Amino acid sequence: MDGKQFGDKILANIAKVIIGKEHTARLLLTAFLADGHVLLEDMPGTGKTKLAKTLAKSIHGDFSRIQFTPDLLPSDVTGINVYDRQKNEFVLRRGPVFTNILLADEINRATPRTQAGLLECMEERQVTIDGQTFVPGEPFFVIATQNPVETTGTFPLPEAQTDRFMMRLAMGLPEREEELALLERYMEREPLDDLESVLTLEELSEARQAVVKVFVHPCVREYMVSLVRATRKGEQIIMGVSPRGSLALLRSAKAYAFLDGRTYVSPDDIRALAVPVLAHRIVLGYGLNGANGAEKLVERILASTPVPTEEFKV
């Protein structure tokens, strides 16, 4: 399977609805192929939910959405056993997590207890209800949207949960020309209503198998480890990137190379993914500008860490 044609087909479909966010859409698709999850964080109204719905509709699979609110319970997410009087037994009422693509909208508006309801199914791809274990879906991909912590009525995600997201992405505000094109496109209709799926779950499975076979040279792996270990050093760093982050960087780099039509990972792939994959896993000391501070730290590490180059013999 040609990875570039595979990616271009889906990204072109997404571009029918979303204007000017090609790089963000590419990273979202990269995480999906790498069997990870994505946290979309930005101010309200920038198209986070729209992008998630567009990707979900581009794939012929099951889709569910949860609107997180302060009164949402864990059982509203995972499901609950209810008593059926006609059958005289308890019957499982499955929650929204039993799907292929789950949109957790405004996840930081729910309490930490409800947020924790996603931990097991995100990491272990299983749901435990009253001692019984169930598989949510295959594949299972969570796209969570989050408003900035400064927004009224939000609960910051704990580090244990943010670490389970392969990437944290931001939509950003559109350029002037992009916003004008947006108004024109949505003048008379909603493009998402007419969008059709261009990918089956079988094609996705084949693409994921091809991603696994992408080659990563030992020197590139050493470069990845050097970057990750550098995030654990320094007085301003409370917590650096864990081994889970190293594996996320490896898997996402293989998927990123596949979408570029290559069968090998290059150092440029690592550099392109370092900030979205690593920054949200870093905890800095008080007053160091939160997420922006972590991103700047990763950028400094990229600038100071030698990039592996191929040696040519004359």
Short mmCIF file of C-alpha atoms in Angstrom, two decimals:
data_model
loop_
_atom_site.label_atom_id
_atom_site.label_comp_id
_atom_site.label_asym_id
_atom_site.label_seq_id
_atom_site.Cartn_x
_atom_site.Cartn_y
_atom_site.Cartn_z
CA MET A 1 0.00 0.00 0.00
CA ASP A 2 1.37 3.42 -0.98
CA GLY A 3 1.33 5.57 2.13
CA LYS A 4 1.35 8.90 0.33
CA GLN A 5 -1.69 8.06 -1.79
CA PHE A 6 -3.41 6.71 1.32
CA GLY A 7 -2.80 9.91 3.25
CA ASP A 8 -3.55 12.28 0.38
CA LYS A 9 -6.94 10.65 -0.18
CA ILE A 10 -8.05 11.19 3.42
CA LEU A 11 -6.50 14.64 3.80
CA ALA A 12 -8.16 15.80 0.57
CA ASN A 13 -11.49 14.65 1.96
CA ILE A 14 -10.89 16.53 5.21
CA ALA A 15 -9.96 19.66 3.20
CA LYS A 16 -13.50 19.69 1.79
CA VAL A 17 -14.66 20.82 5.23
CA ILE A 18 -11.62 22.20 7.08
CA ILE A 19 -9.72 25.12 5.54
CA GLY A 20 -6.04 25.77 6.13
CA LYS A 21 -5.25 23.16 8.80
CA GLU A 22 -3.41 20.64 6.62
CA HIS A 23 -0.52 20.11 9.04
CA THR A 24 -2.84 19.58 12.03
CA ALA A 25 -4.97 17.14 10.02
CA ARG A 26 -1.84 15.25 8.95
CA LEU A 27 -0.68 14.91 12.55
CA LEU A 28 -4.16 13.75 13.58
CA LEU A 29 -4.07 11.05 10.89
CA THR A 30 -0.52 10.13 11.96
CA ALA A 31 -1.68 9.43 15.51
CA PHE A 32 -4.63 7.40 14.21
CA LEU A 33 -2.33 5.19 12.12
CA ALA A 34 0.09 4.84 15.05
CA ASP A 35 -2.73 3.55 17.30
CA GLY A 36 -2.57 6.56 19.59
CA HIS A 37 -4.98 9.22 20.85
CA VAL A 38 -5.04 12.98 20.32
CA LEU A 39 -5.80 15.93 22.58
CA LEU A 40 -6.96 19.00 20.61
CA GLU A 41 -6.46 22.05 22.77
CA ASP A 42 -7.40 25.60 21.83
CA MET A 43 -9.87 28.37 22.50
CA PRO A 44 -13.57 27.67 21.74
CA GLY A 45 -14.72 28.11 18.16
CA THR A 46 -11.49 27.26 16.33
CA GLY A 47 -12.83 24.06 14.73
CA LYS A 48 -11.62 21.34 17.10
CA THR A 49 -14.89 19.42 17.11
CA LYS A 50 -15.40 20.00 13.38
CA LEU A 51 -12.00 18.49 12.55
CA ALA A 52 -12.67 15.45 14.73
CA LYS A 53 -16.08 14.87 13.13
CA THR A 54 -14.63 15.29 9.64
CA LEU A 55 -11.99 12.62 10.21
CA ALA A 56 -14.57 10.29 11.73
CA LYS A 57 -16.93 10.74 8.76
CA SER A 58 -14.06 10.11 6.32
CA ILE A 59 -13.70 6.59 7.72
CA HIS A 60 -16.40 3.97 7.35
CA GLY A 61 -16.57 2.97 11.02
CA ASP A 62 -18.58 3.53 14.18
CA PHE A 63 -18.47 7.00 15.71
CA SER A 64 -19.63 8.26 19.11
CA ARG A 65 -19.52 11.63 20.81
CA ILE A 66 -19.60 12.52 24.48
CA GLN A 67 -20.28 16.08 25.60
CA PHE A 68 -18.39 16.31 28.88
CA THR A 69 -20.14 18.32 31.60
CA PRO A 70 -19.55 18.70 35.37
CA ASP A 71 -22.43 16.33 36.19
CA LEU A 72 -21.30 13.53 33.84
CA LEU A 73 -20.62 10.21 35.63
CA PRO A 74 -18.05 7.50 34.75
CA SER A 75 -20.89 5.09 33.97
CA ASP A 76 -22.19 7.57 31.39
CA VAL A 77 -18.89 7.04 29.58
CA THR A 78 -18.23 3.32 29.94
CA GLY A 79 -21.71 1.88 30.46
CA ILE A 80 -23.62 0.26 33.30
CA ASN A 81 -25.50 -2.95 34.15
CA VAL A 82 -29.25 -2.30 34.49
CA TYR A 83 -31.90 -4.67 35.75
CA ASP A 84 -34.25 -6.04 33.08
CA ARG A 85 -37.51 -7.00 34.77
CA GLN A 86 -38.72 -9.05 31.80
CA LYS A 87 -35.56 -11.17 31.68
CA ASN A 88 -35.15 -11.09 35.48
CA GLU A 89 -31.42 -10.34 35.11
CA PHE A 90 -28.95 -7.52 34.76
CA VAL A 91 -28.20 -6.41 31.20
CA LEU A 92 -25.25 -4.33 30.10
CA ARG A 93 -26.15 -0.94 28.65
CA ARG A 94 -23.03 -0.06 26.70
CA GLY A 95 -21.63 3.43 26.89
CA PRO A 96 -20.27 5.61 24.07
CA VAL A 97 -16.77 4.09 24.40
CA PHE A 98 -17.97 1.00 22.50
CA THR A 99 -17.07 2.46 19.12
CA ASN A 100 -14.18 2.95 16.69
CA ILE A 101 -13.73 6.72 16.92
CA LEU A 102 -14.73 8.50 20.11
CA LEU A 103 -14.99 12.28 20.31
CA ALA A 104 -14.62 13.40 23.92
CA ASP A 105 -15.80 16.97 23.53
CA GLU A 106 -14.55 19.52 26.09
CA ILE A 107 -13.07 16.77 28.23
CA ASN A 108 -11.76 19.18 30.86
CA ARG A 109 -15.29 20.32 31.74
CA ALA A 110 -15.91 17.00 33.53
CA THR A 111 -14.68 16.18 37.02
CA PRO A 112 -11.42 14.20 37.45
CA ARG A 113 -13.44 11.13 38.49
CA THR A 114 -15.26 11.08 35.15
CA GLN A 115 -12.10 11.88 33.20
CA ALA A 116 -10.53 8.80 34.80
CA GLY A 117 -13.26 6.67 33.23
CA LEU A 118 -11.33 6.86 29.96
CA LEU A 119 -7.94 5.81 31.36
CA GLU A 120 -8.33 2.05 31.08
CA CYS A 121 -9.90 1.99 27.62
CA MET A 122 -7.35 4.47 26.23
CA GLU A 123 -4.27 2.61 27.44
CA GLU A 124 -5.34 -1.04 27.61
CA ARG A 125 -8.11 -1.01 24.97
CA GLN A 126 -10.54 -2.59 27.39
CA VAL A 127 -13.40 -1.58 29.69
CA THR A 128 -14.12 -3.18 33.07
CA ILE A 129 -17.72 -2.99 34.28
CA ASP A 130 -18.71 -4.76 37.49
CA GLY A 131 -15.68 -7.04 37.26
CA GLN A 132 -16.26 -8.02 33.62
CA THR A 133 -13.89 -6.94 30.85
CA PHE A 134 -15.06 -5.82 27.43
CA VAL A 135 -13.30 -4.58 24.28
CA PRO A 136 -14.51 -1.08 23.28
CA GLY A 137 -13.80 -1.38 19.56
CA GLU A 138 -11.15 -2.29 17.00
CA PRO A 139 -9.68 0.09 16.09
CA PHE A 140 -10.32 2.45 19.00
CA PHE A 141 -9.28 6.09 18.64
CA VAL A 142 -10.01 8.90 21.09
CA ILE A 143 -10.03 12.52 19.97
CA ALA A 144 -10.47 14.74 23.01
CA THR A 145 -11.03 18.49 22.72
CA GLN A 146 -10.07 20.80 25.53
CA ASN A 147 -10.56 24.47 26.22
CA PRO A 148 -7.68 26.36 27.84
CA VAL A 149 -7.44 25.85 31.60
CA GLU A 150 -7.98 29.59 32.08
CA THR A 151 -11.53 29.22 30.72
CA THR A 152 -14.20 29.34 33.43
CA GLY A 153 -15.55 25.98 34.64
CA THR A 154 -12.74 23.63 33.64
CA PHE A 155 -10.81 20.93 35.50
CA PRO A 156 -7.15 20.47 34.44
CA LEU A 157 -6.35 16.96 33.18
CA PRO A 158 -4.03 15.05 35.53
CA GLU A 159 -0.58 14.10 34.25
CA ALA A 160 -1.56 10.42 34.26
CA GLN A 161 -4.21 11.14 31.64
CA THR A 162 -2.35 13.63 29.45
CA ASP A 163 0.46 11.07 29.18
CA ARG A 164 -1.98 8.66 27.53
CA PHE A 165 -2.49 10.99 24.60
CA MET A 166 0.05 10.40 21.86
CA MET A 167 -0.12 14.03 20.73
CA ARG A 168 -1.43 17.37 21.86
CA LEU A 169 -2.37 19.61 18.94
CA ALA A 170 -3.67 23.15 18.62
CA MET A 171 -5.89 24.46 15.83
CA GLY A 172 -4.87 28.10 15.93
CA LEU A 173 -6.74 31.02 14.39
CA PRO A 174 -7.08 31.19 10.59
CA GLU A 175 -5.28 33.67 8.37
CA ARG A 176 -7.33 36.45 6.75
CA GLU A 177 -7.61 34.63 3.39
CA GLU A 178 -8.53 31.38 5.13
CA GLU A 179 -11.28 33.05 7.13
CA LEU A 180 -12.70 34.66 3.99
CA ALA A 181 -12.68 31.25 2.27
CA LEU A 182 -14.39 29.81 5.35
CA LEU A 183 -17.25 32.31 5.11
CA GLU A 184 -17.70 31.57 1.42
CA ARG A 185 -17.72 27.80 1.89
CA TYR A 186 -20.30 27.93 4.68
CA MET A 187 -22.43 30.64 3.03
CA GLU A 188 -25.30 28.38 1.96
CA ARG A 189 -24.66 24.90 3.34
CA GLU A 190 -22.81 22.74 5.86
CA PRO A 191 -20.04 20.85 3.97
CA LEU A 192 -19.88 18.16 6.63
CA ASP A 193 -23.43 17.03 5.81
CA ASP A 194 -22.42 16.03 2.26
CA LEU A 195 -19.09 14.42 3.19
CA GLU A 196 -18.70 10.74 2.32
CA SER A 197 -16.29 8.17 3.73
CA VAL A 198 -13.22 7.36 1.64
CA LEU A 199 -11.60 4.70 3.85
CA THR A 200 -12.77 1.34 5.16
CA LEU A 201 -11.64 -0.29 8.38
CA GLU A 202 -9.99 -3.04 6.31
CA GLU A 203 -7.87 -0.48 4.45
CA LEU A 204 -6.96 1.13 7.76
CA SER A 205 -5.86 -2.26 9.11
CA GLU A 206 -3.65 -2.83 6.06
CA ALA A 207 -2.10 0.63 6.46
CA ARG A 208 -1.34 -0.01 10.13
CA GLN A 209 0.38 -3.27 9.23
CA ALA A 210 2.51 -1.38 6.70
CA VAL A 211 3.37 1.25 9.34
CA VAL A 212 4.74 -1.44 11.66
CA LYS A 213 7.22 -2.49 8.97
CA VAL A 214 8.71 1.00 8.50
CA PHE A 215 12.47 0.84 9.20
CA VAL A 216 14.10 2.88 11.98
CA HIS A 217 17.91 3.00 11.88
CA PRO A 218 19.77 2.53 15.19
CA CYS A 219 21.28 6.02 14.95
CA VAL A 220 17.77 7.50 14.64
CA ARG A 221 16.68 5.52 17.69
CA GLU A 222 19.68 6.87 19.58
CA TYR A 223 18.67 10.38 18.54
CA MET A 224 15.17 9.81 19.91
CA VAL A 225 16.53 8.55 23.23
CA SER A 226 18.88 11.55 23.49
CA LEU A 227 15.94 13.93 23.05
CA VAL A 228 13.78 12.12 25.59
CA ARG A 229 16.53 11.87 28.20
CA ALA A 230 17.27 15.58 27.83
CA THR A 231 13.70 16.33 28.99
CA ARG A 232 14.51 14.72 32.35
CA LYS A 233 17.42 17.01 33.20
CA GLY A 234 17.38 20.53 34.58
CA GLU A 235 16.33 22.29 37.77
CA GLN A 236 13.17 23.70 36.18
CA ILE A 237 11.89 20.24 35.20
CA ILE A 238 9.69 18.48 37.75
CA MET A 239 8.86 15.53 35.50
CA GLY A 240 10.29 14.63 32.11
CA VAL A 241 9.09 12.32 29.36
CA SER A 242 8.48 8.72 30.42
CA PRO A 243 9.31 5.57 28.39
CA ARG A 244 5.69 5.67 27.19
CA GLY A 245 6.60 8.93 25.48
CA SER A 246 9.61 7.30 23.82
CA LEU A 247 7.39 4.58 22.37
CA ALA A 248 4.85 7.16 21.24
CA LEU A 249 7.58 9.07 19.40
CA LEU A 250 8.74 5.85 17.73
CA ARG A 251 5.28 4.76 16.58
CA SER A 252 4.24 8.21 15.40
CA ALA A 253 7.50 8.67 13.46
CA LYS A 254 6.90 5.43 11.57
CA ALA A 255 3.36 6.52 10.70
CA TYR A 256 4.57 9.99 9.67
CA ALA A 257 7.17 8.47 7.34
CA PHE A 258 4.53 6.12 5.89
CA LEU A 259 2.26 9.05 5.02
CA ASP A 260 5.22 10.65 3.24
CA GLY A 261 5.58 7.54 1.07
CA ARG A 262 8.80 6.30 2.71
CA THR A 263 9.73 2.94 4.22
CA TYR A 264 12.21 4.46 6.68
CA VAL A 265 12.21 7.12 9.39
CA SER A 266 14.47 10.16 9.01
CA PRO A 267 15.69 12.57 11.72
CA ASP A 268 13.44 15.22 10.16
CA ASP A 269 10.42 13.09 11.09
CA ILE A 270 11.55 13.09 14.71
CA ARG A 271 12.09 16.85 14.68
CA ALA A 272 8.63 17.43 13.18
CA LEU A 273 6.94 15.32 15.87
CA ALA A 274 8.99 16.14 18.96
CA VAL A 275 6.88 19.07 20.18
CA PRO A 276 3.37 17.58 19.68
CA VAL A 277 4.44 14.19 21.08
CA LEU A 278 6.72 15.21 23.97
CA ALA A 279 5.80 18.69 25.23
CA HIS A 280 2.53 17.80 27.00
CA ARG A 281 4.31 15.06 28.99
CA ILE A 282 6.69 17.53 30.64
CA VAL A 283 5.87 19.15 33.99
CA LEU A 284 7.77 22.35 34.73
CA GLY A 285 8.17 24.33 37.92
CA TYR A 286 5.68 26.97 39.02
CA GLY A 287 5.54 30.11 36.89
CA LEU A 288 7.29 28.69 33.80
CA ASN A 289 4.40 29.41 31.43
CA GLY A 290 2.82 25.95 31.37
CA ALA A 291 2.35 24.37 27.95
CA ASN A 292 4.21 27.11 26.09
CA GLY A 293 7.15 26.71 28.42
CA ALA A 294 7.30 22.96 27.74
CA GLU A 295 7.14 23.53 23.99
CA LYS A 296 9.97 26.05 24.14
CA LEU A 297 11.99 23.58 26.23
CA VAL A 298 11.58 20.87 23.59
CA GLU A 299 12.57 23.35 20.88
CA ARG A 300 15.75 24.23 22.82
CA ILE A 301 16.54 20.54 23.21
CA LEU A 302 16.09 20.05 19.45
CA ALA A 303 18.44 22.95 18.77
CA SER A 304 21.16 21.67 21.12
CA THR A 305 21.02 17.93 20.34
CA PRO A 306 23.26 16.79 17.44
CA VAL A 307 21.28 15.42 14.50
CA PRO A 308 22.56 12.10 13.12
CA THR A 309 23.93 12.31 9.58
CA GLU A 310 24.93 9.64 7.12
CA GLU A 311 28.66 9.17 6.64
CA PHE A 312 29.87 9.01 3.07
CA LYS A 313 33.22 7.41 2.23
CA VAL A 314 35.13 8.84 -0.71
#
